[in-house]
mmCIF file of C-alpha atoms in Angstrom:
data_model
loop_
_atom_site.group_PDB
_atom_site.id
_atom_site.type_symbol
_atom_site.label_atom_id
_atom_site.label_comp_id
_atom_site.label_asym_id
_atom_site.label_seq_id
_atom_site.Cartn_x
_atom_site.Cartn_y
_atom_site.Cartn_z
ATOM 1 C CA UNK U 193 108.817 141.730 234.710
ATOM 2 C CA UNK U 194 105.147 141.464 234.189
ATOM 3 C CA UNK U 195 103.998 138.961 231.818
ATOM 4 C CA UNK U 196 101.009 140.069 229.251
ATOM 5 C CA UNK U 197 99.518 137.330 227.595
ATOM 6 C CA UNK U 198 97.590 138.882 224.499
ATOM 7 C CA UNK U 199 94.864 136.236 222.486
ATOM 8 C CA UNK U 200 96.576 136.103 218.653
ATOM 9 C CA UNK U 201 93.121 135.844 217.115
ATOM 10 C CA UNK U 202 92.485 138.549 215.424
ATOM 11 C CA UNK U 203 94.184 141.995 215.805
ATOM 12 C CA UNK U 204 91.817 143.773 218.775
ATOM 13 C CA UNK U 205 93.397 142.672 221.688
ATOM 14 C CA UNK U 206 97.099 143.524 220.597
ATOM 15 C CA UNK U 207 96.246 146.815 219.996
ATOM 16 C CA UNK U 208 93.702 147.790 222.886
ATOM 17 C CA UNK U 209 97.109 145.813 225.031
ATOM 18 C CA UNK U 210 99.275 147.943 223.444
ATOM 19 C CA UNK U 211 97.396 150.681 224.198
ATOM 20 C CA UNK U 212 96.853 150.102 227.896
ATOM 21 C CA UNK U 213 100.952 149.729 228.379
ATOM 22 C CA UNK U 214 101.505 152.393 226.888
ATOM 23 C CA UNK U 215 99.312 154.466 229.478
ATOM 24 C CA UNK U 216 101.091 152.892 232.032
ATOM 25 C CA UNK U 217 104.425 154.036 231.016
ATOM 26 C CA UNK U 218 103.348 157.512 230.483
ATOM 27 C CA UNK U 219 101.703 157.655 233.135
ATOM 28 C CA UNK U 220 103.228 155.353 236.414
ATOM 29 C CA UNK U 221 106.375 155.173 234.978
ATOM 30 C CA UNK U 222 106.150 151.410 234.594
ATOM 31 C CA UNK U 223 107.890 149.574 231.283
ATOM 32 C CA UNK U 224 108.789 146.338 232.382
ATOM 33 C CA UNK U 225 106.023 144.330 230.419
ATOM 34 C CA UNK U 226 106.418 141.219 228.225
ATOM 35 C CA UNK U 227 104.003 140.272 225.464
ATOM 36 C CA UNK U 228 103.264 136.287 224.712
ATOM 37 C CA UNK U 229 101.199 135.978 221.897
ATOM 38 C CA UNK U 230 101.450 134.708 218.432
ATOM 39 C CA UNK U 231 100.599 134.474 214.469
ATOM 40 C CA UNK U 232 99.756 137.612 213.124
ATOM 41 C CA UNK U 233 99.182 139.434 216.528
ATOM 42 C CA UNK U 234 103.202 139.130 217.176
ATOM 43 C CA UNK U 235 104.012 140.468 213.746
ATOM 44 C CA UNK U 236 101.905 143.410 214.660
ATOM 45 C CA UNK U 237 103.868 143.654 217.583
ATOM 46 C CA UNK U 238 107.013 143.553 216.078
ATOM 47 C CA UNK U 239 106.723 146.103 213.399
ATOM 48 C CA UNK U 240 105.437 148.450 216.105
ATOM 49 C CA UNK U 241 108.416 147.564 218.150
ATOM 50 C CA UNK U 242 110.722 148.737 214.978
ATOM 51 C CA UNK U 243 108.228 152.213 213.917
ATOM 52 C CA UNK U 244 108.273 153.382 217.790
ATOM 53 C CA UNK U 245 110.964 155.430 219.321
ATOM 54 C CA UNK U 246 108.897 156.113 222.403
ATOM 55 C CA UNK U 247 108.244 152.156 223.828
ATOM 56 C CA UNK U 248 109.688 148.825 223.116
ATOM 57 C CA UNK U 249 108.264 145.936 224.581
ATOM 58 C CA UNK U 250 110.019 142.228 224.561
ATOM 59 C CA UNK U 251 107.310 139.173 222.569
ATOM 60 C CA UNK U 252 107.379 135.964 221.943
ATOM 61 C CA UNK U 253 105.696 134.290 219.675
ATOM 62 C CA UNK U 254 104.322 130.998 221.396
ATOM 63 C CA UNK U 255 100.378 130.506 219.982
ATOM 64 C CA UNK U 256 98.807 129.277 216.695
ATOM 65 C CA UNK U 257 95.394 129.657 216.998
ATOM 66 C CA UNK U 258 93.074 128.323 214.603
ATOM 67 C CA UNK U 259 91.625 130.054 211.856
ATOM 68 C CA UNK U 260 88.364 130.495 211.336
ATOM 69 C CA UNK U 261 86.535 129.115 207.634
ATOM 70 C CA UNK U 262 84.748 131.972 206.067
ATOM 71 C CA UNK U 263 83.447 131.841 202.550
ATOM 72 C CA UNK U 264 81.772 134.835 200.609
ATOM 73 C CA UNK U 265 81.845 136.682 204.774
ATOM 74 C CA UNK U 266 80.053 133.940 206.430
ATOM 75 C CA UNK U 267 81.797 131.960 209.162
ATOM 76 C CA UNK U 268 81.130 128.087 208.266
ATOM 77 C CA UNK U 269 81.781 124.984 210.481
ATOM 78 C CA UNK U 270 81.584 126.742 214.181
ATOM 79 C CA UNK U 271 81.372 123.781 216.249
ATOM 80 C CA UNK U 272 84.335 122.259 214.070
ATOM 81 C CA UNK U 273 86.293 125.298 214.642
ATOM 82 C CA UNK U 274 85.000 125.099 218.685
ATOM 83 C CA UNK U 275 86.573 121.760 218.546
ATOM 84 C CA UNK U 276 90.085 123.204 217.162
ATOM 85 C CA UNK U 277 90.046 126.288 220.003
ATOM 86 C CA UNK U 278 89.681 123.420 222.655
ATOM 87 C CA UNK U 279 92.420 121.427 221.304
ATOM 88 C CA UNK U 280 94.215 125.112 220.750
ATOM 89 C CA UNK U 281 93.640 125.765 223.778
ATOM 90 C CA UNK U 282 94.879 122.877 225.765
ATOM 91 C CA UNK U 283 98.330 122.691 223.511
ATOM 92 C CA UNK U 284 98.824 126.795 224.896
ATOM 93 C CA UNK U 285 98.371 125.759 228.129
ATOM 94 C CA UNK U 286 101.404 122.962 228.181
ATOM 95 C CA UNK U 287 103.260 126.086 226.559
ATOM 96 C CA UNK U 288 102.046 128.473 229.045
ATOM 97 C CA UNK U 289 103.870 126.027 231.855
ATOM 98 C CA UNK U 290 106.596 125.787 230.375
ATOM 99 C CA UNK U 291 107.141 129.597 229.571
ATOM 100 C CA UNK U 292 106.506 129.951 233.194
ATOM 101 C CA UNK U 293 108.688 127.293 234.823
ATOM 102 C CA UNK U 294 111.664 129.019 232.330
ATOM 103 C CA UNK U 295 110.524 132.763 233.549
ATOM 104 C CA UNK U 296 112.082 134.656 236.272
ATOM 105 C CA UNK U 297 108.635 134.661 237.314
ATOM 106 C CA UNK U 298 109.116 131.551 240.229
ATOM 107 C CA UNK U 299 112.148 133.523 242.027
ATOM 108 C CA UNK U 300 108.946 136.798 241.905
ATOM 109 C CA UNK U 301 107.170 137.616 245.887
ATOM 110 C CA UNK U 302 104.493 138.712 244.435
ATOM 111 C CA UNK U 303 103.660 137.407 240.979
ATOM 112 C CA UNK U 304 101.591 139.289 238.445
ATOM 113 C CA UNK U 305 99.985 138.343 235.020
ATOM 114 C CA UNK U 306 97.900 139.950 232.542
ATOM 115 C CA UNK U 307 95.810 138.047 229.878
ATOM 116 C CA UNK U 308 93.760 139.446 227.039
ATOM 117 C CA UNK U 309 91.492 136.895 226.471
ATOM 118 C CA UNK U 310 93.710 134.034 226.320
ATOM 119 C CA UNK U 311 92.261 131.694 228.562
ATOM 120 C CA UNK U 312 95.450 129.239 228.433
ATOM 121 C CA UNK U 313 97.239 131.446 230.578
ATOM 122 C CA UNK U 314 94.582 132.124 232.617
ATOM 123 C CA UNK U 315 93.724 128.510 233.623
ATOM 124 C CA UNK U 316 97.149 127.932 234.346
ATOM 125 C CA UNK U 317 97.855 131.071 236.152
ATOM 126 C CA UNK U 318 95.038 129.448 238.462
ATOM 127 C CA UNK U 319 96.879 126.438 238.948
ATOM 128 C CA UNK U 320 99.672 127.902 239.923
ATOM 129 C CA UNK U 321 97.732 130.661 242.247
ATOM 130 C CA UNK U 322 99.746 133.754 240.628
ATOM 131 C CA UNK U 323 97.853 136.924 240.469
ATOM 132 C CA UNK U 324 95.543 137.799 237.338
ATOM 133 C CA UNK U 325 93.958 140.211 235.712
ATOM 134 C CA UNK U 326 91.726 139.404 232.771
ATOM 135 C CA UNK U 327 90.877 142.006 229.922
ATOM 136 C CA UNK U 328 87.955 140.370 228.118
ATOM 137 C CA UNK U 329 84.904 141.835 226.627
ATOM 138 C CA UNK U 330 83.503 138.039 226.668
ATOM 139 C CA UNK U 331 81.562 136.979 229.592
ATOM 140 C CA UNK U 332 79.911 133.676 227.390
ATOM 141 C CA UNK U 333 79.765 132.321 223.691
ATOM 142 C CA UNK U 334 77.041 131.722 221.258
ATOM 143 C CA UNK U 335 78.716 130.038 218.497
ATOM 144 C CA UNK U 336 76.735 127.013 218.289
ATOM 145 C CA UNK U 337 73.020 127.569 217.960
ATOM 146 C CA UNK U 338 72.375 123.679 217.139
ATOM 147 C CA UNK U 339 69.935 122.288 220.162
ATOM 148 C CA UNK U 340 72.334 119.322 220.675
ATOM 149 C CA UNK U 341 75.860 120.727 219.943
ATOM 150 C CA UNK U 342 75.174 123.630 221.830
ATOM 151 C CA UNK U 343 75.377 122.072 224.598
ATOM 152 C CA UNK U 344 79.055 121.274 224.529
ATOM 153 C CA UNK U 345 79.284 125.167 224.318
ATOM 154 C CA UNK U 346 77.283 125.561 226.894
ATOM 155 C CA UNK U 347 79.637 123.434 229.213
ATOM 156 C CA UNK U 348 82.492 125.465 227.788
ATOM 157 C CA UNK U 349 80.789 128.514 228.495
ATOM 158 C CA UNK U 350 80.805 127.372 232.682
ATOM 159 C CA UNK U 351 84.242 126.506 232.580
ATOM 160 C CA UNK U 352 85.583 130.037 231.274
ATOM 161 C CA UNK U 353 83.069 131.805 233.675
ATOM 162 C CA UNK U 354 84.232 129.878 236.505
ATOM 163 C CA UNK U 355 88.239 130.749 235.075
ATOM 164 C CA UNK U 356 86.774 134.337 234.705
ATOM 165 C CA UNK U 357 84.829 134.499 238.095
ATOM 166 C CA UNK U 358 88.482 133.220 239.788
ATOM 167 C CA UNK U 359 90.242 135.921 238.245
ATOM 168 C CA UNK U 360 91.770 139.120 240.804
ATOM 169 C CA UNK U 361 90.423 141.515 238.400
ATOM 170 C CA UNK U 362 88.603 141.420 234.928
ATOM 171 C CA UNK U 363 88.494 144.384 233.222
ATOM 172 C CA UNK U 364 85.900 144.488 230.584
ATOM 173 C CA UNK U 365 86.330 147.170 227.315
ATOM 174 C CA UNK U 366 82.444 148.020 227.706
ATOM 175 C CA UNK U 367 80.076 150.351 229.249
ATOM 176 C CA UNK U 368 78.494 148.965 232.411
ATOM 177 C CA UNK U 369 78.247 149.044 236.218
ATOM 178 C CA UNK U 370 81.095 147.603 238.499
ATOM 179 C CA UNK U 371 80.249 144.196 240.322
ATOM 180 C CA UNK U 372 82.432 141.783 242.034
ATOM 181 C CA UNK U 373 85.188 141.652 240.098
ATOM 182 C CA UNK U 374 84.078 143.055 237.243
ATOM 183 C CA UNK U 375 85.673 146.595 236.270
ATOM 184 C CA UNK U 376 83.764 148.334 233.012
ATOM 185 C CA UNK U 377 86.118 150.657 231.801
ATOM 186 C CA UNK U 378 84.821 151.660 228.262
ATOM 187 C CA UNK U 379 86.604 151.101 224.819
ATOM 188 C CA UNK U 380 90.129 151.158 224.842
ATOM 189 C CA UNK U 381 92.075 152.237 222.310
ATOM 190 C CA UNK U 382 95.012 153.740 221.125
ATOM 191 C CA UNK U 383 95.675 157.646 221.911
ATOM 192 C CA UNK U 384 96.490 159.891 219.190
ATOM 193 C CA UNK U 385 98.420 163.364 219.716
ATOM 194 C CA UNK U 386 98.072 165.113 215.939
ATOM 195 C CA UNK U 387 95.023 166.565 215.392
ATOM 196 C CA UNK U 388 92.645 165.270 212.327
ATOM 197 C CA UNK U 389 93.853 168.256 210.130
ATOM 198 C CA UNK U 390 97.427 167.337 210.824
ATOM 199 C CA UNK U 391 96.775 163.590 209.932
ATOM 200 C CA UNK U 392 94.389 164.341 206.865
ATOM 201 C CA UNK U 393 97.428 166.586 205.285
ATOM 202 C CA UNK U 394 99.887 163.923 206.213
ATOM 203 C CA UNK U 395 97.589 161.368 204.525
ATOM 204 C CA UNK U 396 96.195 163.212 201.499
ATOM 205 C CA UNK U 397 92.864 163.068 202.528
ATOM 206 C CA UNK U 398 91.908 166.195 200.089
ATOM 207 C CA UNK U 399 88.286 165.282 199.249
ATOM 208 C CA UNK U 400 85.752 163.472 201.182
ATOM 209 C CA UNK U 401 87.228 160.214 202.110
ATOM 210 C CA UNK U 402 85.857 156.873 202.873
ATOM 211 C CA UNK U 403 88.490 154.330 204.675
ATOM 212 C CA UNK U 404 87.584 150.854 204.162
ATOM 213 C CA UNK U 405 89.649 148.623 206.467
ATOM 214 C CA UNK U 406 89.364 144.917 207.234
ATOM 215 C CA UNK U 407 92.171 144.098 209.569
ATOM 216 C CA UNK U 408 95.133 141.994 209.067
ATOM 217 C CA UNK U 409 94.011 138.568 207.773
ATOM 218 C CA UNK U 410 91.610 137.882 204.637
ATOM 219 C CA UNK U 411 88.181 137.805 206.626
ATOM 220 C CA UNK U 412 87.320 140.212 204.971
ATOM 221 C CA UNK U 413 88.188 139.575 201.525
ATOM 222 C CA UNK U 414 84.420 139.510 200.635
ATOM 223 C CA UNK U 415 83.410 142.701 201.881
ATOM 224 C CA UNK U 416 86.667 144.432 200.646
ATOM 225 C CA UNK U 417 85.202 143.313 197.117
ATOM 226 C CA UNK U 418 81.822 144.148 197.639
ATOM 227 C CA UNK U 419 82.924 147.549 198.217
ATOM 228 C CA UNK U 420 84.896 147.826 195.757
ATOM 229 C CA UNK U 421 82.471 147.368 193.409
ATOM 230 C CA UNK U 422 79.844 149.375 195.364
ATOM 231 C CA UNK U 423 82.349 152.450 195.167
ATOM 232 C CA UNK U 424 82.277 152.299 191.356
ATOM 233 C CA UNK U 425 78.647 152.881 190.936
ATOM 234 C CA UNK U 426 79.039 155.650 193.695
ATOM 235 C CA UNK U 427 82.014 158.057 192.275
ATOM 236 C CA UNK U 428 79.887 158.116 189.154
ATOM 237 C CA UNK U 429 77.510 160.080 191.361
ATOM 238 C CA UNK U 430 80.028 162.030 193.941
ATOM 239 C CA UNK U 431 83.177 163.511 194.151
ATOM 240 C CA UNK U 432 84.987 161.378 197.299
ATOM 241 C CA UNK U 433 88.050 159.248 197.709
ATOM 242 C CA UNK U 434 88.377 155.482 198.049
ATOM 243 C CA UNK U 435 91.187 154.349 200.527
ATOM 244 C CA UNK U 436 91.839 150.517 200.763
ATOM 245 C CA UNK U 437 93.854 149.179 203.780
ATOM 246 C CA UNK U 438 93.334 145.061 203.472
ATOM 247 C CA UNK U 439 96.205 141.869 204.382
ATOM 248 C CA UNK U 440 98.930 141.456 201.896
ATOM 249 C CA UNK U 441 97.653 137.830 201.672
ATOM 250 C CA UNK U 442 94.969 139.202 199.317
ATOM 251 C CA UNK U 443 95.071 140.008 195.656
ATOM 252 C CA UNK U 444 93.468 142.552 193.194
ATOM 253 C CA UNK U 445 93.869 143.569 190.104
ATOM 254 C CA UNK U 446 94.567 147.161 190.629
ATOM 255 C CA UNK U 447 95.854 147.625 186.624
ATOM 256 C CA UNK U 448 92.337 146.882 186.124
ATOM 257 C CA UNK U 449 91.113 149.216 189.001
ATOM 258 C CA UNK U 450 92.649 152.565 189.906
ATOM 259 C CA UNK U 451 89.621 154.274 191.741
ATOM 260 C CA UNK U 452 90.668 153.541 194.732
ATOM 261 C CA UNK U 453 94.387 153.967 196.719
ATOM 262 C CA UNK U 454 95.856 150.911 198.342
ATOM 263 C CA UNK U 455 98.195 151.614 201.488
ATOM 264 C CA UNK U 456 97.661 148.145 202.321
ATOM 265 C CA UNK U 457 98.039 147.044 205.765
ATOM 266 C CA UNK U 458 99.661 149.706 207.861
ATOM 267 C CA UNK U 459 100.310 149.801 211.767
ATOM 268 C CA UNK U 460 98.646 152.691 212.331
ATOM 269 C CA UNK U 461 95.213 152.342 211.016
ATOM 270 C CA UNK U 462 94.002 154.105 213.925
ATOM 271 C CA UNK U 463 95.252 157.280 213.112
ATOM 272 C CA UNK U 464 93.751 156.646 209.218
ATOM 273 C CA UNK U 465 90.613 155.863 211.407
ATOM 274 C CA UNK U 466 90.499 158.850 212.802
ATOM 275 C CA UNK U 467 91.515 161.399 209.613
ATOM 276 C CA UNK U 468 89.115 159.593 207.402
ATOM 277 C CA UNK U 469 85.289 161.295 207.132
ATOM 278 C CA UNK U 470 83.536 157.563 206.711
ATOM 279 C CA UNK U 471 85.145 153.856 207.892
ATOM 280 C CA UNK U 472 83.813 150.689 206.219
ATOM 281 C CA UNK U 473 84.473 147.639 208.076
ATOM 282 C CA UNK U 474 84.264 144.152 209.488
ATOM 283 C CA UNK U 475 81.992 144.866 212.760
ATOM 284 C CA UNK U 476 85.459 143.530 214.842
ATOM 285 C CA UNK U 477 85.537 145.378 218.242
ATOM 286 C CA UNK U 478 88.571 147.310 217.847
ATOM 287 C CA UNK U 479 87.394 148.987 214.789
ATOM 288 C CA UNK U 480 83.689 149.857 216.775
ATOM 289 C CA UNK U 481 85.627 151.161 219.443
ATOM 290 C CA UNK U 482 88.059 153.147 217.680
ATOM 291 C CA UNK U 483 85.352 154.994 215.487
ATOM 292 C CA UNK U 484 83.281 155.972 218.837
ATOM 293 C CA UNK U 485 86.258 157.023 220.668
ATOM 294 C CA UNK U 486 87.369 158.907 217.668
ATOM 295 C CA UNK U 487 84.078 160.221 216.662
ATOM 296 C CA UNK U 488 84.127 158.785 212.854
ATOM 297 C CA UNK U 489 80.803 157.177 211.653
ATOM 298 C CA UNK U 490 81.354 153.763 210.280
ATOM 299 C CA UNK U 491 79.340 151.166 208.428
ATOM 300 C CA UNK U 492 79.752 147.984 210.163
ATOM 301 C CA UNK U 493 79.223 144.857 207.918
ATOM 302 C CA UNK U 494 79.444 141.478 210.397
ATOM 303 C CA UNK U 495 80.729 137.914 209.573
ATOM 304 C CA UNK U 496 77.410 135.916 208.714
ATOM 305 C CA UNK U 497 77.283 133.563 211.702
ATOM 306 C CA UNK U 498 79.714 135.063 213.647
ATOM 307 C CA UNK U 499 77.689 136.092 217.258
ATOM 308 C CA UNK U 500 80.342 138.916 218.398
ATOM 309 C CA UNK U 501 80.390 140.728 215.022
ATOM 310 C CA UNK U 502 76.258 140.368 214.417
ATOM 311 C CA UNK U 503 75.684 141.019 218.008
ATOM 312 C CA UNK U 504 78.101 144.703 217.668
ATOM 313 C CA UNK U 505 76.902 145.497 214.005
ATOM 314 C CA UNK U 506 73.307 144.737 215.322
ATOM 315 C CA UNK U 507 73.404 147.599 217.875
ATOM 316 C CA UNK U 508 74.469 150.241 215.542
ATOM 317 C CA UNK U 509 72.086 148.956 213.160
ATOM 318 C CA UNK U 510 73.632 146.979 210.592
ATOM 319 C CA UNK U 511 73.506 143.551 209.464
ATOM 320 C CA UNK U 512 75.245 141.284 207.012
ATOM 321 C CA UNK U 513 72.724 141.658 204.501
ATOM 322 C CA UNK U 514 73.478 145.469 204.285
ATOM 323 C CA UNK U 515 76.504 144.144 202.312
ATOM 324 C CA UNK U 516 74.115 144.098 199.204
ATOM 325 C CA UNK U 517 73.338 147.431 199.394
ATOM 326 C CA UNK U 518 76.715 149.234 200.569
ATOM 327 C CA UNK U 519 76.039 151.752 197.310
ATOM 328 C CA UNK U 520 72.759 153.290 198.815
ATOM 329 C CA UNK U 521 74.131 153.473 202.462
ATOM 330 C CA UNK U 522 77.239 155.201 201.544
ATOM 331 C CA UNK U 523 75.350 157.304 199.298
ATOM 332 C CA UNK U 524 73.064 158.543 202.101
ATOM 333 C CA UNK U 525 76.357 159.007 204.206
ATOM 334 C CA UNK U 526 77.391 161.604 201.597
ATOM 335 C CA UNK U 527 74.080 163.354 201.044
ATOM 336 C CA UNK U 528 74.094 163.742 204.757
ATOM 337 C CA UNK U 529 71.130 161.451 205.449
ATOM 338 C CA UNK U 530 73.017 159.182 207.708
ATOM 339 C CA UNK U 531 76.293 161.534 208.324
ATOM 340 C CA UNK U 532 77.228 163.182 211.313
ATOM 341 C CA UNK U 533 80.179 163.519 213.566
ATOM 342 C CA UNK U 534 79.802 160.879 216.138
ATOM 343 C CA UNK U 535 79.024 162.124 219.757
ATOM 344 C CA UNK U 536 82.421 160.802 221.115
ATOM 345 C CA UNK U 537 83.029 157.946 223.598
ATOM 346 C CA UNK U 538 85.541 158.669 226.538
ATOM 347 C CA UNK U 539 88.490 156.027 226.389
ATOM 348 C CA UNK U 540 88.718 153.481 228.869
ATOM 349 C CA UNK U 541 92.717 153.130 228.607
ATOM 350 C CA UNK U 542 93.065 155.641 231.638
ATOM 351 C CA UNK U 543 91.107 153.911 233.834
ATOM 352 C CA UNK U 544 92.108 150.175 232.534
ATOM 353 C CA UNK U 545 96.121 151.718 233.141
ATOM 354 C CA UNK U 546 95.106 152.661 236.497
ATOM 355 C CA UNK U 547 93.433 149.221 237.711
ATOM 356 C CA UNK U 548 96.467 147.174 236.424
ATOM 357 C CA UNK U 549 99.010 150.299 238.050
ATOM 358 C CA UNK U 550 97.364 148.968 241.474
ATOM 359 C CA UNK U 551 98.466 145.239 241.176
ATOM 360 C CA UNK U 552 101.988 146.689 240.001
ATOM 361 C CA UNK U 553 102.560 148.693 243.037
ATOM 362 C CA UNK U 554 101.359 145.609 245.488
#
C-alpha cells in the first residue's frame, strides 16, 4: 500500500493526484494507493469513488485546513490566516504519526509516500526517514508583503525549502529544467477519451458557450456574480450560452434569472472544460492547467491579494481589476479579437506516473 497524502485546500491537488494514479494503473499496472486528505478535497474523492467503474481508491478524511477570508474576491487577513496554517499544520502532523504508527506501513522494507503539498506528512515522513516524493508547484510564499511580518514568512519559507530540498523526489506541475531533485513535468491533469463533439452533444453545448466555473467552495462567489451580471449586458448583443458550475454553499435567485444554466458543482468539470468554447474562472492552477492542456481560452480573474492566483492570472495577462470589465473582454472573445484555439500544452501526468512508477518498483 502506498500512502498519498493530497493538501485539502482547495480542489487542484485532488484532481491533478487523481489524475497521476490513474496513469499509473493504466499504465504499470499499479492500484494499491491510499488517499489522506480532508474537507472538501475527500468529498471530491468520494463521489468520484461512487461515478467510476474503472478505479477505486481507499480515503480518509483526517485534515481541516483553514479557510481562507475573502470578501467581494479579495483575500483579507493573510498573516492571520499564516498563523492558522502553522497551527493547521502542526495539529496534521500529530495525525500524520498516528495514521502511520496504525498503518501497515512499519511491517513495509521499503516504505513509500506521496504528498501533494501537504507538508505535515512530509515533515514527518522525514522524521521517520521513509521515502518521499513531493508534488508541489510551490518552491516559496509571498503572502505577507508587510516589512516586519514578512519576516515570519520568510522563516517559514526556509523551513519548507529545507523539507522540500530533503525530499527523494519533487515533482513540480510546471515547465522548467531538471536540477537536483527537482523533476518539471508540465501541467497535470486529468485525461479525457470522448472527443469535444462527443462531450458538446452530451452537454448541450448548441451555441457558442461560455463555462464559468469557480471550484468547489464560495471563493468565488464574487466573481460568479460579477459575471452574471456582465453576461446580461452581453446576450443583449450576441447569441451564446451561459453555463454556471459554482458550490452548493452558494445561493441565487435563479426565478429571478434564467439566462444562464446551473449544473452546479459536478465531478467532471474537466470534461465541461474542455467542450466549452470560453472558461471564466478563479486564476486557481488546476483550472490554468486544464484550459492549456485542453486548448480552451479562459479569462482568469485572481483573488485580490492572493500571490499564486495574481502571479498565474498575471502571466496570461489578467488581473483582478479586469473583473470590472468582464462585459468588454468577453465581448472581444466573441468578435474574435481575443479568441483562438489555444496552442495546446503536452500533459505532464505521463511523465509524473513514470517518476513515482520508479520508487514503486524499488
Amino acid at each position: 500500500m502506498t500512502l498519498f497524502f493530497s493538501s485539502p485546500i482547495g480542489l487542484g491537488h485532488i484532481t491533478r493526484d487523481i489524475a497521476i494514479v490513474k496513469e499509473i494503473a493504466k499504465s504499470f499496472n499499479y492500484y494499491d494507493f491510499s488517499f489522506i486528505t480532508g474537507s472538501k478535497a475527500f468529498d471530491f474523492i468520494s463521489i468520484e469513488n461512487d461515478s467510476s467503474e474503472e478505479s477505486k481508491f481507499s480515503a480518509h478524511d483526517l485534515y481541516f485546513p483553514p479557510e481562507f477570508s475573502i470578501d467581494e474576491g479579495r483575500l483579507n487577513n493573510s498573516f492571520l490566516w499564516l498563523l492558522k496554517y502553522v497551527s493547521y499544520f502542526r495539529k496534521s502532523k500529530k495525525k500524520v504519526k498516528k495514521w502511520l504508527s496504525t498503518s501497515d506501513m512499519e511491517r513495509d522494507t521499503n516504505p513509500l509516500i506521496v504528498t501533494d503539498e501537504d507538508f505535515a506528512s512530509l515533515s514527518v515522513g522525514k522524521d521517520l526517514n521513509i521515502t518521499r516524493i513531493f508534488v508541489t508547484d510551490i518552491l516559496r510564499t509571498h503572502f505577507i508583503r508587510n516589512g516586519i511580518l514578512s519576516g515570519i514568512e520568510k522563516y517559514l519559507n526556509n523551513s519548507m525549502c529545507n523539507l522540500i530540498k530533503s525530499s527523494d523526489c519533487v515533482i513540480i506541475p510546471e515547465s522548467g529544467d531538471n536540477r537536483d531533485n527537482l523533476f518539471y513535468v508540465g501541467p497535470i491533469v486529468r485525461e479525457i477519451t470522448a472527443s469535444r463533439d462527443e462531450l458538446r452533444k452530451r452537454f448541450s453545448f448548441n451555441k457558442f458557450t461560455i463555462l464559468l466555473t469557480t471550484g468547489g467552495t464560495s471563493a468565488g462567489d464574487y466573481l460568479t456574480r460579477r459575471t452574471l451580471e456582465s453576461f446580461t449586458k452581453l446576450q443583449k448583443r450576441h447569441d451564446c450560452d451561459l453555463v454556471v458550475s459554482y458550490s452548493s454553499n452558494i445561493s441565487f435567485n435563479e426565478n429571478r434569472d434564467k439566462s444562464y444554466r446551473n449544473i452546479g458543482f459536478v465531478n467532471n468539470i474537466h470534461e465541461y472544460v474542455y467542450a466549452a468554447d470560453l472558461i471564466i474562472s478563479l486564476a486557481g492552477k488546476s483550472t490554468i492547467d486544464e484550459s492549456l492542456v485542453y486548448g480552451t481560452p479562459g479569462i482568469f480573474i485572481p483573488i485580490k491579494n492572493h500571490f499564486e492566483q495574481e502571479d498565474r492570472a498575471r502571466e496570461l495577462g489578467f488581473s483582478y481589476e479586469d473583473i470590472n470589465k468582464l462585459d468588454t473582454i468577453m465581448e472581444d472573445n466573441l468578435s474574435g479579437f481575443r479568441l483562438k484555439k489555444e496552442k495546446r500544452v503536452p500533459n505532464g501526468v505521463s511523465e509524473a506516473a513514470k517518476l513515482i512508477a520508479e520508487y514503486l518498483n524499488k
